[in-house]
PDB file of C-alpha atoms in Angstrom:
ATOM      1  CA  UNK X  28       0.000   0.000   0.000  1.00  0.00           C
ATOM      2  CA  UNK X  29       1.300   3.440  -0.922  1.00  0.00           C
ATOM      3  CA  UNK X  30       0.187   6.380   1.169  1.00  0.00           C
ATOM      4  CA  UNK X  31       0.229  10.079   0.398  1.00  0.00           C
ATOM      5  CA  UNK X  32      -0.493  12.517   3.221  1.00  0.00           C
ATOM      6  CA  UNK X  33      -1.469  16.136   2.723  1.00  0.00           C
ATOM      7  CA  UNK X  34      -3.230  19.022   4.403  1.00  0.00           C
ATOM      8  CA  UNK X  35      -0.693  20.213   6.917  1.00  0.00           C
ATOM      9  CA  UNK X  36       0.161  23.839   7.427  1.00  0.00           C
ATOM     10  CA  UNK X  37       0.507  26.725   9.824  1.00  0.00           C
ATOM     11  CA  UNK X  38      -2.478  27.535  12.004  1.00  0.00           C
ATOM     12  CA  UNK X  39      -3.060  29.635  15.087  1.00  0.00           C
ATOM     13  CA  UNK X  40      -3.905  28.063  18.407  1.00  0.00           C
ATOM     14  CA  UNK X  41      -7.586  27.273  18.565  1.00  0.00           C
ATOM     15  CA  UNK X  42      -7.808  26.730  14.841  1.00  0.00           C
ATOM     16  CA  UNK X  43      -8.569  23.637  12.806  1.00  0.00           C
ATOM     17  CA  UNK X  44      -6.964  21.555  10.091  1.00  0.00           C
ATOM     18  CA  UNK X  45      -8.017  18.537   8.104  1.00  0.00           C
ATOM     19  CA  UNK X  46      -5.361  16.117   6.997  1.00  0.00           C
ATOM     20  CA  UNK X  47      -5.888  13.672   4.168  1.00  0.00           C
ATOM     21  CA  UNK X  48      -4.202  10.407   3.335  1.00  0.00           C
ATOM     22  CA  UNK X  49      -4.748   8.807  -0.044  1.00  0.00           C
ATOM     23  CA  UNK X  50      -4.006   5.103  -0.348  1.00  0.00           C
ATOM     24  CA  UNK X  51      -3.146   3.262  -3.532  1.00  0.00           C
ATOM     25  CA  UNK X  52      -1.873  -0.123  -4.499  1.00  0.00           C
ATOM     26  CA  UNK X  53      -3.005  -3.349  -2.879  1.00  0.00           C
ATOM     27  CA  UNK X  54      -5.754  -2.022  -0.687  1.00  0.00           C
ATOM     28  CA  UNK X  55      -8.451  -4.231   0.772  1.00  0.00           C
ATOM     29  CA  UNK X  56     -11.103  -4.220   3.418  1.00  0.00           C
ATOM     30  CA  UNK X  57      -8.830  -6.062   5.809  1.00  0.00           C
ATOM     31  CA  UNK X  58      -6.639  -3.212   6.892  1.00  0.00           C
ATOM     32  CA  UNK X  59      -6.610  -0.410   9.402  1.00  0.00           C
ATOM     33  CA  UNK X  60      -5.494   3.135   8.681  1.00  0.00           C
ATOM     34  CA  UNK X  61      -3.860   5.208  11.344  1.00  0.00           C
ATOM     35  CA  UNK X  62      -2.382   8.606  12.053  1.00  0.00           C
ATOM     36  CA  UNK X  63       0.759   9.185  14.073  1.00  0.00           C
ATOM     37  CA  UNK X  64       2.718  12.313  14.858  1.00  0.00           C
ATOM     38  CA  UNK X  65       6.280  13.090  15.734  1.00  0.00           C
ATOM     39  CA  UNK X  66       7.414  16.304  17.345  1.00  0.00           C
ATOM     40  CA  UNK X  67      11.074  17.376  17.249  1.00  0.00           C
ATOM     41  CA  UNK X  68      13.117  15.359  19.680  1.00  0.00           C
ATOM     42  CA  UNK X  69      10.235  13.068  20.554  1.00  0.00           C
ATOM     43  CA  UNK X  70       9.183   9.590  19.599  1.00  0.00           C
ATOM     44  CA  UNK X  71       6.477   8.960  17.067  1.00  0.00           C
ATOM     45  CA  UNK X  72       3.153   8.662  18.849  1.00  0.00           C
ATOM     46  CA  UNK X  73      -0.217   7.246  17.950  1.00  0.00           C
ATOM     47  CA  UNK X  74      -3.082   9.650  17.293  1.00  0.00           C
ATOM     48  CA  UNK X  75      -6.018   7.724  15.834  1.00  0.00           C
ATOM     49  CA  UNK X  76      -6.979   4.692  13.769  1.00  0.00           C
ATOM     50  CA  UNK X  77      -9.953   3.537  11.747  1.00  0.00           C
ATOM     51  CA  UNK X  78     -11.125   0.219  10.384  1.00  0.00           C
ATOM     52  CA  UNK X  79     -12.570  -0.332   6.933  1.00  0.00           C
ATOM     53  CA  UNK X  80     -15.938  -0.695   8.642  1.00  0.00           C
ATOM     54  CA  UNK X  81     -15.608   2.737  10.214  1.00  0.00           C
ATOM     55  CA  UNK X  82     -14.758   1.722  13.741  1.00  0.00           C
ATOM     56  CA  UNK X  83     -12.385   4.194  15.343  1.00  0.00           C
ATOM     57  CA  UNK X  84      -9.842   4.347  18.133  1.00  0.00           C
ATOM     58  CA  UNK X  85      -8.161   7.444  19.570  1.00  0.00           C
ATOM     59  CA  UNK X  86      -5.293   8.355  21.807  1.00  0.00           C
ATOM     60  CA  UNK X  87      -6.601   9.740  25.084  1.00  0.00           C
ATOM     61  CA  UNK X  88      -4.610  12.935  24.623  1.00  0.00           C
ATOM     62  CA  UNK X  89      -6.516  13.979  21.494  1.00  0.00           C
ATOM     63  CA  UNK X  90      -9.824  12.117  21.480  1.00  0.00           C
ATOM     64  CA  UNK X  91     -11.875  15.184  22.374  1.00  0.00           C
ATOM     65  CA  UNK X  92     -10.370  17.280  19.586  1.00  0.00           C
ATOM     66  CA  UNK X  93      -9.827  15.024  16.591  1.00  0.00           C
ATOM     67  CA  UNK X  94     -12.014  12.916  14.350  1.00  0.00           C
ATOM     68  CA  UNK X  95     -10.752  10.256  11.989  1.00  0.00           C
ATOM     69  CA  UNK X  96     -12.889   9.231   9.050  1.00  0.00           C
ATOM     70  CA  UNK X  97     -12.492   7.436   5.758  1.00  0.00           C
ATOM     71  CA  UNK X  98     -14.007   7.415   2.307  1.00  0.00           C
ATOM     72  CA  UNK X  99     -13.569   3.867   1.088  1.00  0.00           C
ATOM     73  CA  UNK X 100     -14.651   4.735  -2.449  1.00  0.00           C
ATOM     74  CA  UNK X 101     -11.739   7.166  -2.637  1.00  0.00           C
ATOM     75  CA  UNK X 102      -9.360   5.087  -0.525  1.00  0.00           C
ATOM     76  CA  UNK X 103      -8.794   8.191   1.551  1.00  0.00           C
ATOM     77  CA  UNK X 104      -8.592   8.724   5.287  1.00  0.00           C
ATOM     78  CA  UNK X 105      -9.048  12.074   6.965  1.00  0.00           C
ATOM     79  CA  UNK X 106      -8.000  13.514  10.307  1.00  0.00           C
ATOM     80  CA  UNK X 107     -10.035  16.513  11.396  1.00  0.00           C
ATOM     81  CA  UNK X 108      -8.243  18.391  14.145  1.00  0.00           C
ATOM     82  CA  UNK X 109      -9.963  21.129  16.122  1.00  0.00           C
ATOM     83  CA  UNK X 110      -8.966  23.421  18.975  1.00  0.00           C
ATOM     84  CA  UNK X 111      -5.350  22.996  18.009  1.00  0.00           C
ATOM     85  CA  UNK X 112      -2.656  23.729  20.566  1.00  0.00           C
ATOM     86  CA  UNK X 113       1.028  24.587  20.138  1.00  0.00           C
ATOM     87  CA  UNK X 114       1.855  21.153  21.542  1.00  0.00           C
ATOM     88  CA  UNK X 115       0.101  19.606  18.547  1.00  0.00           C
ATOM     89  CA  UNK X 116       2.970  20.860  16.387  1.00  0.00           C
ATOM     90  CA  UNK X 117       4.531  17.837  14.729  1.00  0.00           C
ATOM     91  CA  UNK X 118       4.972  15.972  11.499  1.00  0.00           C
ATOM     92  CA  UNK X 119       1.850  13.892  11.018  1.00  0.00           C
ATOM     93  CA  UNK X 120       2.123  10.526   9.317  1.00  0.00           C
ATOM     94  CA  UNK X 121      -0.538   8.241   7.991  1.00  0.00           C
ATOM     95  CA  UNK X 122       0.042   4.528   8.170  1.00  0.00           C
ATOM     96  CA  UNK X 123      -1.639   1.262   7.309  1.00  0.00           C
ATOM     97  CA  UNK X 124      -1.594  -2.208   8.805  1.00  0.00           C
ATOM     98  CA  UNK X 125      -3.335  -5.374   7.747  1.00  0.00           C
ATOM     99  CA  UNK X 126      -5.746  -7.007  10.128  1.00  0.00           C
ATOM    100  CA  UNK X 127      -8.692  -5.955  12.233  1.00  0.00           C
ATOM    101  CA  UNK X 128      -7.130  -5.275  15.627  1.00  0.00           C
ATOM    102  CA  UNK X 129      -6.144  -1.825  16.742  1.00  0.00           C
ATOM    103  CA  UNK X 130      -2.504  -1.262  17.500  1.00  0.00           C
ATOM    104  CA  UNK X 131      -0.773   1.886  18.670  1.00  0.00           C
ATOM    105  CA  UNK X 132       2.898   1.109  18.155  1.00  0.00           C
ATOM    106  CA  UNK X 133       4.552   2.371  14.967  1.00  0.00           C
ATOM    107  CA  UNK X 134       6.222  -1.006  14.500  1.00  0.00           C
ATOM    108  CA  UNK X 135       2.809  -2.607  14.042  1.00  0.00           C
ATOM    109  CA  UNK X 136       2.132  -0.592  10.881  1.00  0.00           C
ATOM    110  CA  UNK X 137       3.769  -1.797   7.695  1.00  0.00           C
ATOM    111  CA  UNK X 138       3.080   1.079   5.322  1.00  0.00           C
ATOM    112  CA  UNK X 139       3.782   4.759   5.866  1.00  0.00           C
ATOM    113  CA  UNK X 140       3.161   8.009   4.082  1.00  0.00           C
ATOM    114  CA  UNK X 141       5.759  10.737   3.809  1.00  0.00           C
ATOM    115  CA  UNK X 142       4.409  12.957   6.567  1.00  0.00           C
ATOM    116  CA  UNK X 143       2.886  16.405   6.560  1.00  0.00           C
ATOM    117  CA  UNK X 144       3.981  19.245   8.840  1.00  0.00           C
ATOM    118  CA  UNK X 145       1.487  20.814  11.221  1.00  0.00           C
ATOM    119  CA  UNK X 146       2.608  23.940  13.033  1.00  0.00           C
ATOM    120  CA  UNK X 147       0.405  25.600  15.616  1.00  0.00           C
ATOM    121  CA  UNK X 148       1.396  29.092  16.677  1.00  0.00           C
ATOM    122  CA  UNK X 149       0.518  30.535  20.049  1.00  0.00           C
TER     123      UNK X 149
END
């Protein structure tokens, strides 16, 4: 699976952004799409994941401010982020893993997009 992330940018604190991740290649209904982020000097951390069926799973730190969704006809996953904070500044990566179980470790995802920068100014 090849992944292409987009939608990052510079936004003021309190603002919103919607990230997109387009998947191509050997896609199927038996995979989960996820979003991770990595701030400078920090490890890559899980943000959210979604099954083909639409079931979702969120990191506790963001679950009240982000929504993950997918358009299976377009093979695209979205991450809507609201009430952004400076600490949300990071490179955001989309990822894919086969199977139906949620996982939150980067090593459990076999395919990765190139990342898109999100910068939140105070």
